[in-house]
Amino acid sequence: MNDKTTDPVEKMPEEEKVSRHFIEREIDKDLRDGVYDNVHTRFPPEPNGYLHIGHAKSILLNYGMAQEYGGKFNLRFDDTNPTKEKIEFVESIKADVQWLGAEYEDRLFFASNYFQEMYEVAVKLIKKGKAYVSDLPAEKMREYRGTLTEPGKNDPDRDRSIEENLDLFERMRAGEFADGEKTLRAKIDMASPNINMRDPILYRVSHMAHHNTGDAWCIYPMYDFAHPIEDAIEGITHSLCTLEFEDHRPLYDWVVREAEYPHPPRQIEFAKMYLTNQVTGKRYIKKLVEQKLVDGWDDPRLVSISGLRRRGYTPESIKKFVDLCGISKSDSSADFAALEYCIREDLKPGCKRMLAVLHPLKLIIDNYPEGQVEMLEADNNLENPELGKRQIPFGRELWIEQDDFMEEPPKKYYRLFPGNEVRLMYAYFVKCVGFDKDEDGNITAVHVTYDPETKSGSGFTGRKVKGTIHWVHADSAVKVSARLYENIIDEEKGVYDENGDLNLNPHSLTVCEAYVEPELKEAKPFDRFQFVRNGYFCVDYKDSAPGAPVFNRIVGLKSSFKLPGKKK
C-alpha cells in the first residue's frame, strides 16, 4: 500500500457528493472503510495500435481519479503479446497520453519488465496444485471448454503431478517445445458457469522476439494472468477498466488471491465510449492504413487521438467531451456532433477570424482605380477584443466564393446576382453589373461597381443591404491547399456492409486550392484560425512547409448538436 493521504471525502461539500459518479462513490467507500489508505490508478494500453477517442476516456478517468484523491497515476504498457506489438505504437501512445495532459513523469512501466515475477507466480501456482501443463491442441481445448449452457470436460493432463508440471514448465521456459505444443493452465473449475474460470490458459509457447526483452523469453503470459499481477506489483488500488472485463473479474481476483499479494487491487468496470458511425476498432483502422485508404494512423478523418490532434482538436475539447458523456455502467453511444460542439466552444473565444476563399471566383470592381491598394481595418475576433485588429489589403480585383454569385438566384438569396447590392466585409457596398463566361458556359468573373461613400466604419446610413460576403485581395492573397472532411463512413449505409466490411464515404476528403490573407502565409503547424463563414482550420503538421501551409478543416461553424438541458 502507498503512503497514507488525507481523506478528501471528509472535506467535500454536500452538493459535490450528490453529483459524484459511481466510481467516485466506490472509492469514497473504500477509503472510509480502510480498504485502502490512498488511491493509485493506471492506464494500461497494449502497444498493438494507436489510441482512439475511447481510450481518451480511460486515460482521463484514471488520471482524474488519481488527481482528485491526491494519489498516483501510472502509464503501463501491457506488452505481453510480441506478435502484434511495436515500438512505433509505444511512442505514439506516450505522445497521446502526454498531449491529453495525463502526467506520469517517472511512473512509466512495462509489463514485460515483470516477466520473471510472473514466471515465479506461475511456479508458485503449480506448487500449490493450482496450475498444470497441458498438451491439448487449441481445437481440442475449445472442444473441451464447453458452452454457455454445457459444462466443460477436464483436460486429460489435469491430474499431472506437481513434479511433472514443474519439470514441463521449466522445459517450456527453456525452449524445448514448439509454438502451441504445450500451455500452462490454471486449475479452477471446468463446470463453472463463467467460461473464463474453466481452467484458463496462463502461459503459451511463442518463439518470437519481444520489443523490450528481445529473445530472453519464449513463453509469454496471457493477458488475464499478467494484468492482475502487474497491478499488484505496482500497488494499484483501483483497476478501472471497461465493461467487457466484468466477466473476467473473478479470474482477476483469483490470480491475486492465489498469488497471495497482501494488498490486492480492486477491479471496477465502466462503460466504453462509443461514437455513432465512426471507426474505432484497431483491426479496421489497421486495414485502412495498410490498404492506404487513409494517410496513416493519424489521418484527420479518423478518431484516433493522433488523427484528432492532427486535424486540430485540442486536449481541452476532448476533456469537455468526456465530461459531457459522463461515467456510467450502461453502454451508450455519443453523436460525433457532440465532439464537434466541444471543439467549437473551445476555439470560439481564442481564434483569429480570418478571410479565406475556398472555391474562388474573380470579382472585378469596374469603377475602382486600377493599381490602387488600400488597407482596411478588421477585427481579429469581435467576441474577444483583446485579440485586437489587423490591416488587410483591398483593391480592384478580389476573390470571392463561387456560391456567393448566382446568375438566376432562388428566392431569399441575398448575395450577388445581376442588379443586386451587397456589402463586402470590412469594405464597401458593391452592385453586380455583369459577369463573364467561358465557352463552356462557366462563370469566370463577376463585375461590380462600388460606392465609395459606404466604406465600413464610415457611419453611412443612406441605405441598407441584406447580404454580406467575404473576399481576399487577388494580387496579395496566398494560394494554399485546404482540406475539407466528411465522415469516412457513409452514414446512410451505416458502418458495415453485409460482409462486415466498412462502408466508406468516397467524398470524405475534398482538397481545395484556396486563397487566404497574406498574414496566413507564415502560419505554423497546429496554428488554428476561424475562416469566416467556412469553419475552423488548423495548419497540418505533416504536409505543410515554411511559407506553404496546408489547412485542415477542424469543424464547420454550424452545429446540429443540442446541449442536454438547454434549449437550441
Coordinates of C-alpha atoms in Angstrom, one line a residue:
M1 CA 0.0 0.0 0.0
N2 CA 1.1 3.5 -0.7
D3 CA 1.6 6.4 1.8
K4 CA -1.5 7.5 3.7
T5 CA -3.2 10.7 2.4
T6 CA -5.9 12.9 3.9
D7 CA -9.3 11.6 3.2
P8 CA -10.8 14.0 0.6
V9 CA -14.3 12.8 1.3
E10 CA -14.4 14.5 4.7
K11 CA -13.7 17.9 3.2
M12 CA -16.2 17.6 0.3
P13 CA -19.2 19.9 0.3
E14 CA -22.6 18.2 0.3
E15 CA -23.6 19.5 -3.1
E16 CA -20.5 17.8 -4.6
K17 CA -21.3 14.5 -3.0
V18 CA -24.7 14.4 -4.7
S19 CA -23.3 14.6 -8.2
R20 CA -20.4 12.1 -7.8
H21 CA -20.3 9.2 -10.3
F22 CA -20.4 5.6 -9.2
I23 CA -16.6 5.1 -9.3
E24 CA -16.0 8.1 -7.0
R25 CA -18.6 6.7 -4.6
E26 CA -16.9 3.3 -4.6
I27 CA -13.5 4.8 -4.0
D28 CA -15.0 7.0 -1.2
K29 CA -16.4 3.9 0.5
D30 CA -13.1 2.0 0.2
L31 CA -11.2 4.9 1.8
R32 CA -13.8 5.3 4.6
D33 CA -13.8 1.5 5.3
G34 CA -10.0 1.4 5.4
V35 CA -9.7 -1.0 2.5
Y36 CA -7.1 1.4 1.1
D37 CA -5.4 4.4 2.5
N38 CA -4.7 6.1 -0.8
V39 CA -5.7 5.9 -4.5
H40 CA -3.3 4.6 -7.1
T41 CA -4.5 4.2 -10.7
R42 CA -3.0 3.3 -14.1
F43 CA -3.7 3.4 -17.8
P44 CA -2.6 0.1 -19.3
P45 CA -2.6 0.1 -23.1
E46 CA -1.5 -2.8 -25.2
P47 CA 1.0 -1.4 -27.8
N48 CA -0.6 -3.0 -30.8
G49 CA -2.0 0.1 -32.4
Y50 CA -2.7 3.8 -32.0
L51 CA -5.1 5.0 -29.4
H52 CA -8.6 6.4 -30.3
I53 CA -11.2 8.6 -28.7
G54 CA -12.5 5.8 -26.5
H55 CA -9.1 5.4 -24.9
A56 CA -9.1 9.1 -24.0
K57 CA -12.0 8.4 -21.7
S58 CA -9.9 5.8 -19.8
I59 CA -6.8 8.0 -19.7
L60 CA -8.7 11.0 -18.3
L61 CA -10.7 8.9 -15.9
N62 CA -7.7 7.1 -14.4
Y63 CA -5.6 10.2 -14.3
G64 CA -8.5 12.2 -13.0
M65 CA -9.2 9.9 -10.1
A66 CA -5.5 10.0 -9.1
Q67 CA -5.6 13.8 -9.2
E68 CA -8.8 14.1 -7.3
Y69 CA -7.7 12.0 -4.4
G70 CA -4.1 13.2 -4.3
G71 CA -2.8 9.8 -5.4
K72 CA -0.6 8.3 -8.1
F73 CA -1.0 7.5 -11.8
N74 CA 1.0 5.0 -13.8
L75 CA 1.3 4.6 -17.6
R76 CA 2.0 1.0 -18.1
F77 CA 2.3 -0.9 -21.3
D78 CA 0.6 -4.3 -21.3
D79 CA 3.2 -5.7 -23.7
T80 CA 2.7 -9.4 -23.2
N81 CA 2.0 -10.3 -26.8
P82 CA 5.0 -9.8 -29.1
T83 CA 3.2 -10.9 -32.2
K84 CA 1.3 -7.6 -32.5
E85 CA 3.4 -5.0 -30.6
K86 CA 5.8 -2.4 -32.0
I87 CA 8.0 0.4 -30.6
E88 CA 6.1 2.7 -33.0
F89 CA 2.9 2.1 -31.1
V90 CA 4.7 2.6 -27.7
E91 CA 5.9 6.0 -28.8
S92 CA 2.6 7.1 -30.2
I93 CA 0.8 6.1 -27.0
K94 CA 3.2 8.1 -24.9
A95 CA 2.7 11.1 -27.1
D96 CA -1.1 10.8 -26.9
V97 CA -1.1 10.5 -23.1
Q98 CA 1.2 13.5 -22.7
W99 CA -0.9 15.5 -25.1
L100 CA -4.0 14.9 -23.1
G101 CA -2.3 16.2 -20.0
A102 CA -2.0 13.0 -18.1
E103 CA 1.3 13.4 -16.4
Y104 CA 3.1 10.2 -15.5
E105 CA 6.7 11.6 -15.1
D106 CA 8.8 8.8 -13.7
R107 CA 5.8 6.4 -13.4
L108 CA 6.3 4.7 -16.8
F109 CA 6.2 0.9 -16.7
F110 CA 6.2 -2.1 -18.9
A111 CA 4.5 -5.4 -18.1
S112 CA 7.5 -7.2 -19.8
N113 CA 9.7 -6.0 -17.0
Y114 CA 7.7 -8.2 -14.7
F115 CA 8.1 -11.4 -16.7
Q116 CA 10.4 -13.0 -14.2
E117 CA 8.0 -12.3 -11.3
M118 CA 5.1 -13.6 -13.4
Y119 CA 7.0 -16.8 -14.1
E120 CA 7.7 -17.2 -10.4
V121 CA 3.9 -16.7 -9.6
A122 CA 3.2 -19.4 -12.2
V123 CA 5.7 -21.8 -10.5
K124 CA 4.0 -20.9 -7.1
L125 CA 0.6 -21.9 -8.5
I126 CA 2.0 -25.2 -9.8
K127 CA 3.4 -25.9 -6.4
K128 CA 0.0 -25.2 -4.8
G129 CA -1.6 -27.6 -7.2
K130 CA -3.4 -24.6 -8.9
A131 CA -1.9 -24.9 -12.4
Y132 CA -0.8 -27.7 -14.8
V133 CA 0.9 -28.1 -18.1
S134 CA -1.5 -29.2 -20.9
D135 CA -0.7 -31.0 -24.2
L136 CA -4.2 -30.3 -25.7
P137 CA -4.0 -28.5 -29.1
A138 CA -6.1 -25.4 -29.5
E139 CA -9.0 -27.0 -31.3
K140 CA -9.3 -29.7 -28.7
M141 CA -9.1 -27.2 -25.9
R142 CA -12.1 -25.3 -27.4
E143 CA -14.0 -28.6 -27.7
Y144 CA -13.3 -29.4 -24.0
R145 CA -14.2 -26.0 -22.8
G146 CA -17.9 -26.5 -23.2
T147 CA -20.6 -23.9 -24.0
L148 CA -22.6 -21.3 -22.2
T149 CA -25.2 -24.0 -21.4
E150 CA -23.0 -27.0 -21.1
P151 CA -20.1 -27.6 -18.7
G152 CA -16.6 -28.3 -19.9
K153 CA -14.6 -31.5 -19.7
N154 CA -11.4 -32.0 -17.7
D155 CA -8.2 -31.8 -19.6
P156 CA -6.5 -35.3 -19.8
D157 CA -3.4 -33.7 -18.3
R158 CA -5.2 -32.0 -15.4
D159 CA -4.0 -34.5 -12.8
R160 CA -0.4 -34.5 -13.7
S161 CA 1.8 -34.5 -10.6
I162 CA 3.3 -31.2 -9.3
E163 CA 6.8 -32.5 -10.0
E164 CA 5.9 -33.4 -13.6
N165 CA 4.3 -30.0 -14.1
L166 CA 7.3 -28.1 -12.7
D167 CA 9.6 -30.1 -15.0
L168 CA 7.5 -29.5 -18.1
F169 CA 7.0 -25.8 -17.3
E170 CA 10.8 -25.3 -16.8
R171 CA 11.3 -27.1 -20.2
M172 CA 8.8 -24.8 -21.8
R173 CA 10.8 -21.9 -20.5
A174 CA 14.0 -23.5 -21.8
G175 CA 12.6 -23.6 -25.3
E176 CA 12.2 -27.4 -25.8
F177 CA 8.7 -27.2 -27.2
A178 CA 7.3 -25.7 -30.4
D179 CA 4.7 -22.9 -30.5
G180 CA 1.4 -24.3 -29.5
E181 CA 2.7 -27.6 -28.3
K182 CA 2.1 -27.0 -24.6
T183 CA 0.3 -24.5 -22.4
L184 CA 0.1 -23.8 -18.7
R185 CA -3.5 -23.8 -17.5
A186 CA -5.0 -22.7 -14.2
K187 CA -6.8 -25.5 -12.3
I188 CA -10.1 -23.9 -11.3
D189 CA -13.4 -25.4 -12.3
M190 CA -14.3 -26.8 -15.7
A191 CA -18.0 -26.7 -14.7
S192 CA -18.0 -23.0 -13.7
P193 CA -20.9 -21.1 -15.2
N194 CA -18.3 -18.4 -16.0
I195 CA -16.4 -19.8 -19.0
N196 CA -13.4 -17.6 -18.1
M197 CA -12.9 -19.7 -15.0
R198 CA -12.8 -23.0 -16.9
D199 CA -9.1 -23.7 -16.5
P200 CA -7.9 -20.6 -18.5
I201 CA -4.5 -20.6 -20.2
L202 CA -1.9 -18.8 -18.2
Y203 CA 1.2 -19.2 -20.5
R204 CA 1.7 -20.2 -24.1
V205 CA 4.9 -21.0 -26.1
S206 CA 5.9 -18.4 -28.6
H207 CA 9.4 -18.4 -30.1
M208 CA 9.3 -14.7 -31.1
A209 CA 11.5 -11.8 -30.2
H210 CA 9.9 -9.1 -27.9
H211 CA 10.4 -5.4 -28.5
N212 CA 11.6 -4.9 -24.9
T213 CA 13.1 -8.2 -23.7
G214 CA 14.4 -9.5 -27.1
D215 CA 14.9 -13.3 -27.1
A216 CA 15.1 -13.7 -23.4
W217 CA 11.7 -15.4 -23.3
C218 CA 10.0 -18.0 -25.5
I219 CA 6.9 -18.3 -23.2
Y220 CA 4.6 -15.4 -22.7
P221 CA 1.8 -14.9 -20.1
M222 CA -1.8 -14.4 -21.2
Y223 CA -3.4 -11.0 -20.5
D224 CA -5.8 -12.3 -17.9
F225 CA -3.0 -13.7 -15.9
A226 CA -0.5 -10.9 -16.4
H227 CA -2.7 -7.9 -15.8
P228 CA -3.7 -8.5 -12.1
I229 CA -0.1 -9.3 -11.3
E230 CA 1.1 -6.1 -12.9
D231 CA -1.5 -4.1 -10.9
A232 CA -0.5 -5.8 -7.7
I233 CA 3.2 -5.3 -8.2
E234 CA 2.7 -1.6 -8.8
G235 CA 0.5 -1.1 -5.8
I236 CA -2.6 -0.2 -7.8
T237 CA -5.6 0.2 -5.6
H238 CA -8.4 0.6 -8.2
S239 CA -8.0 -1.1 -11.6
L240 CA -10.5 0.8 -13.7
C241 CA -11.4 -1.0 -16.9
T242 CA -14.3 -1.2 -19.4
L243 CA -17.3 -3.4 -19.2
E244 CA -16.1 -6.3 -21.3
F245 CA -13.8 -7.2 -18.4
E246 CA -16.6 -7.6 -16.0
D247 CA -16.9 -11.4 -16.6
H248 CA -13.1 -11.6 -16.2
R249 CA -13.2 -10.1 -12.7
P250 CA -13.5 -13.4 -10.9
L251 CA -10.3 -14.6 -12.7
Y252 CA -8.6 -11.3 -11.8
D253 CA -9.5 -11.8 -8.2
W254 CA -8.4 -15.5 -8.3
V255 CA -5.0 -14.6 -9.6
V256 CA -4.1 -12.0 -7.0
R257 CA -5.6 -14.2 -4.2
E258 CA -3.7 -17.4 -5.2
A259 CA -0.5 -15.4 -5.7
E260 CA -1.0 -14.2 -2.1
Y261 CA -0.5 -10.5 -2.7
P262 CA -1.1 -8.8 0.7
H263 CA -3.0 -5.7 -0.6
P264 CA -4.8 -6.9 -3.8
P265 CA -6.1 -4.3 -6.2
R266 CA -9.8 -3.9 -6.9
Q267 CA -11.2 -4.0 -10.4
I268 CA -14.1 -1.7 -11.2
E269 CA -15.7 -1.6 -14.7
F270 CA -17.3 1.3 -16.5
A271 CA -19.0 1.7 -19.9
K272 CA -16.9 2.3 -23.0
M273 CA -17.3 5.5 -25.1
Y274 CA -19.0 4.7 -28.4
L275 CA -19.3 7.2 -31.2
T276 CA -22.1 6.6 -33.8
N277 CA -20.9 5.9 -37.4
Q278 CA -17.2 6.1 -36.5
V279 CA -14.4 3.6 -37.0
T280 CA -12.7 2.9 -33.7
G281 CA -11.7 -0.8 -33.9
K282 CA -7.9 -1.2 -34.3
R283 CA -8.4 -4.0 -36.7
Y284 CA -10.4 -1.8 -39.1
I285 CA -8.1 1.2 -38.7
K286 CA -5.1 -1.0 -39.4
K287 CA -6.8 -2.3 -42.5
L288 CA -7.4 1.2 -43.8
V289 CA -3.8 2.1 -43.1
E290 CA -2.4 -1.0 -44.7
Q291 CA -4.6 -0.6 -47.8
K292 CA -3.5 3.1 -48.0
L293 CA -7.1 4.2 -47.9
V294 CA -6.1 6.8 -45.3
D295 CA -2.9 8.8 -44.7
G296 CA -1.7 6.7 -41.8
W297 CA -3.0 6.2 -38.2
D298 CA -3.1 10.0 -37.8
D299 CA -5.3 10.7 -40.8
P300 CA -7.6 13.6 -39.8
R301 CA -10.7 11.6 -40.8
L302 CA -10.0 9.0 -38.1
V303 CA -11.0 9.4 -34.4
S304 CA -7.6 8.1 -33.3
I305 CA -6.2 10.6 -30.8
S306 CA -3.3 11.4 -33.2
G307 CA -5.8 11.9 -36.0
L308 CA -7.9 14.3 -33.9
R309 CA -4.7 16.2 -32.9
R310 CA -3.6 16.5 -36.5
R311 CA -7.0 17.7 -37.6
G312 CA -6.8 20.4 -35.0
Y313 CA -8.8 19.2 -31.9
T314 CA -7.5 20.4 -28.6
P315 CA -7.0 18.4 -25.4
E316 CA -9.5 20.7 -23.7
S317 CA -12.2 19.9 -26.2
I318 CA -11.7 16.2 -25.7
K319 CA -11.8 16.6 -21.9
K320 CA -15.0 18.6 -22.3
F321 CA -16.5 15.8 -24.5
V322 CA -15.6 13.1 -22.0
D323 CA -17.2 15.1 -19.2
L324 CA -20.3 15.6 -21.3
C325 CA -20.6 11.9 -21.9
G326 CA -20.2 11.1 -18.2
I327 CA -19.1 7.9 -16.4
S328 CA -21.7 5.1 -16.1
K329 CA -22.2 1.4 -16.0
S330 CA -24.5 1.4 -19.0
D331 CA -23.3 1.3 -22.6
S332 CA -24.5 4.2 -24.8
S333 CA -23.4 6.0 -27.9
A334 CA -22.5 9.6 -28.4
D335 CA -23.0 11.6 -31.6
F336 CA -19.9 13.0 -33.2
A337 CA -21.8 16.3 -33.3
A338 CA -21.2 16.4 -29.5
L339 CA -17.5 16.3 -30.0
E340 CA -17.8 19.0 -32.7
Y341 CA -19.7 21.2 -30.3
C342 CA -16.9 20.9 -27.7
I343 CA -14.2 21.9 -30.1
R344 CA -16.3 24.9 -31.3
E345 CA -16.8 26.0 -27.8
D346 CA -13.1 25.7 -27.1
L347 CA -11.9 27.6 -30.2
K348 CA -14.6 30.3 -30.4
P349 CA -13.0 32.8 -27.9
G350 CA -9.4 32.4 -28.9
C351 CA -9.2 32.1 -32.6
K352 CA -8.5 34.9 -35.1
R353 CA -11.3 35.2 -37.6
M354 CA -9.5 35.4 -41.0
L355 CA -10.6 35.8 -44.6
A356 CA -10.2 32.8 -46.9
V357 CA -11.9 31.8 -50.1
L358 CA -12.1 28.1 -50.6
H359 CA -13.8 28.0 -54.0
P360 CA -12.5 31.1 -55.7
L361 CA -14.3 33.2 -58.3
K362 CA -12.8 36.5 -59.6
L363 CA -14.7 39.7 -58.6
I364 CA -13.7 42.9 -60.6
I365 CA -14.7 46.3 -59.3
D366 CA -15.0 48.2 -62.6
N367 CA -15.0 51.7 -61.1
Y368 CA -12.2 51.1 -58.5
P369 CA -8.9 52.8 -59.6
E370 CA -6.5 50.4 -61.3
G371 CA -3.3 49.7 -59.4
Q372 CA -4.7 51.3 -56.1
V373 CA -4.4 49.2 -52.9
E374 CA -5.8 50.5 -49.6
M375 CA -5.5 48.9 -46.2
L376 CA -8.7 48.2 -44.3
E377 CA -9.2 47.5 -40.6
A378 CA -10.6 44.2 -39.5
D379 CA -11.4 42.8 -36.1
N380 CA -9.5 39.6 -35.1
N381 CA -12.4 38.4 -33.0
L382 CA -15.5 40.5 -32.2
E383 CA -16.2 38.4 -29.1
N384 CA -12.6 38.9 -27.8
P385 CA -11.4 42.5 -28.1
E386 CA -8.1 41.5 -26.5
L387 CA -7.1 39.8 -29.8
G388 CA -7.1 43.3 -31.4
K389 CA -7.4 44.4 -35.0
R390 CA -5.4 43.9 -38.2
Q391 CA -4.9 45.6 -41.6
I392 CA -5.9 43.8 -44.7
P393 CA -5.3 44.9 -48.4
F394 CA -8.1 45.8 -50.7
G395 CA -8.0 46.6 -54.4
R396 CA -9.8 46.4 -57.8
E397 CA -9.7 42.6 -58.2
L398 CA -10.8 40.2 -55.5
W399 CA -11.5 36.6 -55.0
I400 CA -15.0 35.6 -53.6
E401 CA -16.7 32.3 -53.1
Q402 CA -18.3 30.7 -56.1
D403 CA -21.6 30.2 -54.3
D404 CA -21.7 34.0 -53.4
F405 CA -22.9 34.7 -57.0
M406 CA -25.8 33.2 -58.9
E407 CA -27.0 34.2 -62.4
E408 CA -30.5 33.1 -61.6
P409 CA -31.0 33.1 -57.9
P410 CA -33.8 31.5 -55.9
K411 CA -36.0 33.4 -53.5
K412 CA -34.3 34.7 -50.4
Y413 CA -30.9 34.6 -51.9
Y414 CA -29.3 37.8 -50.7
R415 CA -25.8 37.5 -52.1
L416 CA -24.6 38.7 -55.6
F417 CA -26.8 38.4 -58.7
P418 CA -27.4 40.8 -61.6
G419 CA -28.6 44.1 -60.2
N420 CA -28.2 43.2 -56.5
E421 CA -26.1 45.1 -54.0
V422 CA -24.2 43.6 -51.1
R423 CA -21.6 44.6 -48.6
L424 CA -18.0 43.4 -49.0
M425 CA -17.0 42.6 -45.4
Y426 CA -14.9 45.4 -43.8
A427 CA -15.1 47.3 -47.1
Y428 CA -17.8 48.8 -49.4
F429 CA -21.2 48.2 -50.9
V430 CA -20.9 46.7 -54.4
K431 CA -23.6 46.2 -57.0
C432 CA -23.4 43.5 -59.7
V433 CA -23.4 44.9 -63.2
G434 CA -22.4 41.9 -65.2
F435 CA -20.4 38.7 -65.5
D436 CA -18.1 36.7 -67.9
K437 CA -18.5 33.2 -69.1
D438 CA -16.1 30.8 -70.9
E439 CA -17.0 28.8 -74.0
D440 CA -18.5 26.1 -71.8
G441 CA -20.8 28.4 -70.1
N442 CA -18.9 28.5 -66.8
I443 CA -18.8 31.9 -65.0
T444 CA -15.2 33.1 -64.8
A445 CA -15.6 36.6 -63.4
V446 CA -18.3 38.9 -61.8
H447 CA -18.3 42.6 -62.5
V448 CA -19.5 45.1 -59.9
T449 CA -19.3 48.8 -59.1
Y450 CA -18.7 50.2 -55.6
D451 CA -20.0 53.1 -53.7
P452 CA -17.0 54.9 -52.0
E453 CA -19.4 56.6 -49.5
T454 CA -20.3 53.2 -48.0
K455 CA -16.9 52.3 -46.5
S456 CA -17.2 50.1 -43.4
G457 CA -16.9 52.2 -40.3
S458 CA -17.8 55.5 -42.0
G459 CA -21.2 55.7 -40.4
F460 CA -23.0 55.5 -43.8
T461 CA -26.8 55.1 -43.2
G462 CA -28.2 56.1 -46.6
R463 CA -29.4 52.6 -47.4
K464 CA -29.2 49.0 -46.2
V465 CA -28.3 45.7 -47.9
K466 CA -29.3 42.3 -46.8
G467 CA -26.2 40.4 -47.8
T468 CA -22.5 40.5 -46.7
I469 CA -19.8 38.4 -48.4
H470 CA -16.2 37.8 -47.6
W471 CA -13.3 38.1 -50.0
V472 CA -9.5 38.3 -50.4
H473 CA -7.4 40.7 -52.4
A474 CA -6.4 38.9 -55.6
D475 CA -2.9 40.3 -56.0
S476 CA -1.7 39.8 -52.4
A477 CA -3.7 36.6 -51.5
V478 CA -1.7 33.4 -50.8
K479 CA -2.7 30.3 -52.6
V480 CA -2.9 27.3 -50.2
S481 CA -4.3 23.8 -50.0
A482 CA -7.4 23.5 -47.8
R483 CA -8.7 20.0 -46.9
L484 CA -12.4 19.6 -46.2
Y485 CA -13.5 16.5 -44.3
E486 CA -16.7 14.5 -44.1
N487 CA -17.2 11.3 -42.1
I488 CA -15.1 8.5 -43.5
I489 CA -18.2 6.3 -43.1
D490 CA -21.1 6.5 -45.5
E491 CA -23.7 7.4 -42.8
E492 CA -26.7 6.5 -45.0
K493 CA -25.4 2.9 -45.4
G494 CA -24.1 2.5 -41.8
V495 CA -20.7 1.4 -40.7
Y496 CA -20.6 -2.1 -42.1
D497 CA -22.0 -3.8 -45.1
E498 CA -23.4 -7.3 -45.3
N499 CA -19.9 -8.8 -45.5
G500 CA -18.7 -7.0 -42.4
D501 CA -16.6 -4.6 -44.5
L502 CA -16.6 -0.8 -43.9
N503 CA -19.0 1.3 -45.9
L504 CA -16.6 4.1 -46.9
N505 CA -17.6 7.6 -48.0
P506 CA -16.0 8.4 -51.3
H507 CA -16.3 12.1 -50.5
S508 CA -14.7 12.0 -47.1
L509 CA -11.8 14.2 -48.3
T510 CA -12.0 17.2 -50.6
V511 CA -8.9 19.3 -51.4
C512 CA -9.4 22.9 -52.4
E513 CA -7.0 25.3 -54.0
A514 CA -7.9 28.2 -51.8
Y515 CA -6.8 31.9 -51.3
V516 CA -6.1 33.3 -47.9
E517 CA -5.0 36.6 -46.4
P518 CA -1.2 37.3 -46.7
E519 CA -0.7 37.0 -42.9
L520 CA -1.6 33.3 -43.1
K521 CA 1.4 32.5 -45.3
E522 CA 3.6 32.3 -42.2
A523 CA 1.2 30.2 -40.1
K524 CA 2.9 27.4 -38.2
P525 CA 1.8 23.7 -37.7
F526 CA -1.1 23.4 -35.3
D527 CA -1.9 27.1 -35.5
R528 CA -5.7 27.4 -35.6
F529 CA -8.0 30.0 -37.2
Q530 CA -11.6 30.6 -38.0
F531 CA -12.1 31.2 -41.7
V532 CA -15.1 33.5 -41.9
R533 CA -18.2 31.6 -42.9
N534 CA -16.1 28.4 -43.7
G535 CA -15.3 27.0 -40.3
Y536 CA -12.3 26.4 -38.1
F537 CA -9.0 25.3 -39.6
C538 CA -5.7 24.0 -38.4
V539 CA -2.3 24.0 -40.1
D540 CA -1.3 20.4 -40.9
Y541 CA 1.9 19.4 -39.2
K542 CA 2.9 16.7 -41.7
D543 CA 2.4 18.2 -45.1
S544 CA 2.9 21.9 -44.5
A545 CA 6.2 23.7 -45.4
P546 CA 7.6 27.1 -44.4
G547 CA 5.6 29.7 -46.3
A548 CA 3.3 27.0 -47.7
P549 CA 0.8 25.9 -45.1
V550 CA -1.8 23.2 -45.6
F551 CA -5.0 23.8 -43.8
N552 CA -7.2 21.0 -42.3
R553 CA -10.8 22.0 -41.6
I554 CA -11.4 21.0 -38.0
V555 CA -15.1 21.7 -37.9
G556 CA -17.7 23.8 -39.7
L557 CA -19.5 26.7 -38.0
K558 CA -23.0 25.3 -37.8
S559 CA -24.0 22.8 -35.2
S560 CA -26.9 20.3 -35.1
F561 CA -26.0 19.3 -31.5
K562 CA -28.2 20.3 -28.7
L563 CA -26.6 20.5 -25.3
P564 CA -28.6 18.4 -22.8
G565 CA -30.8 20.6 -20.6
K566 CA -30.5 23.6 -22.8
K567 CA -32.8 24.9 -25.5
K568 CA -31.4 25.2 -29.0

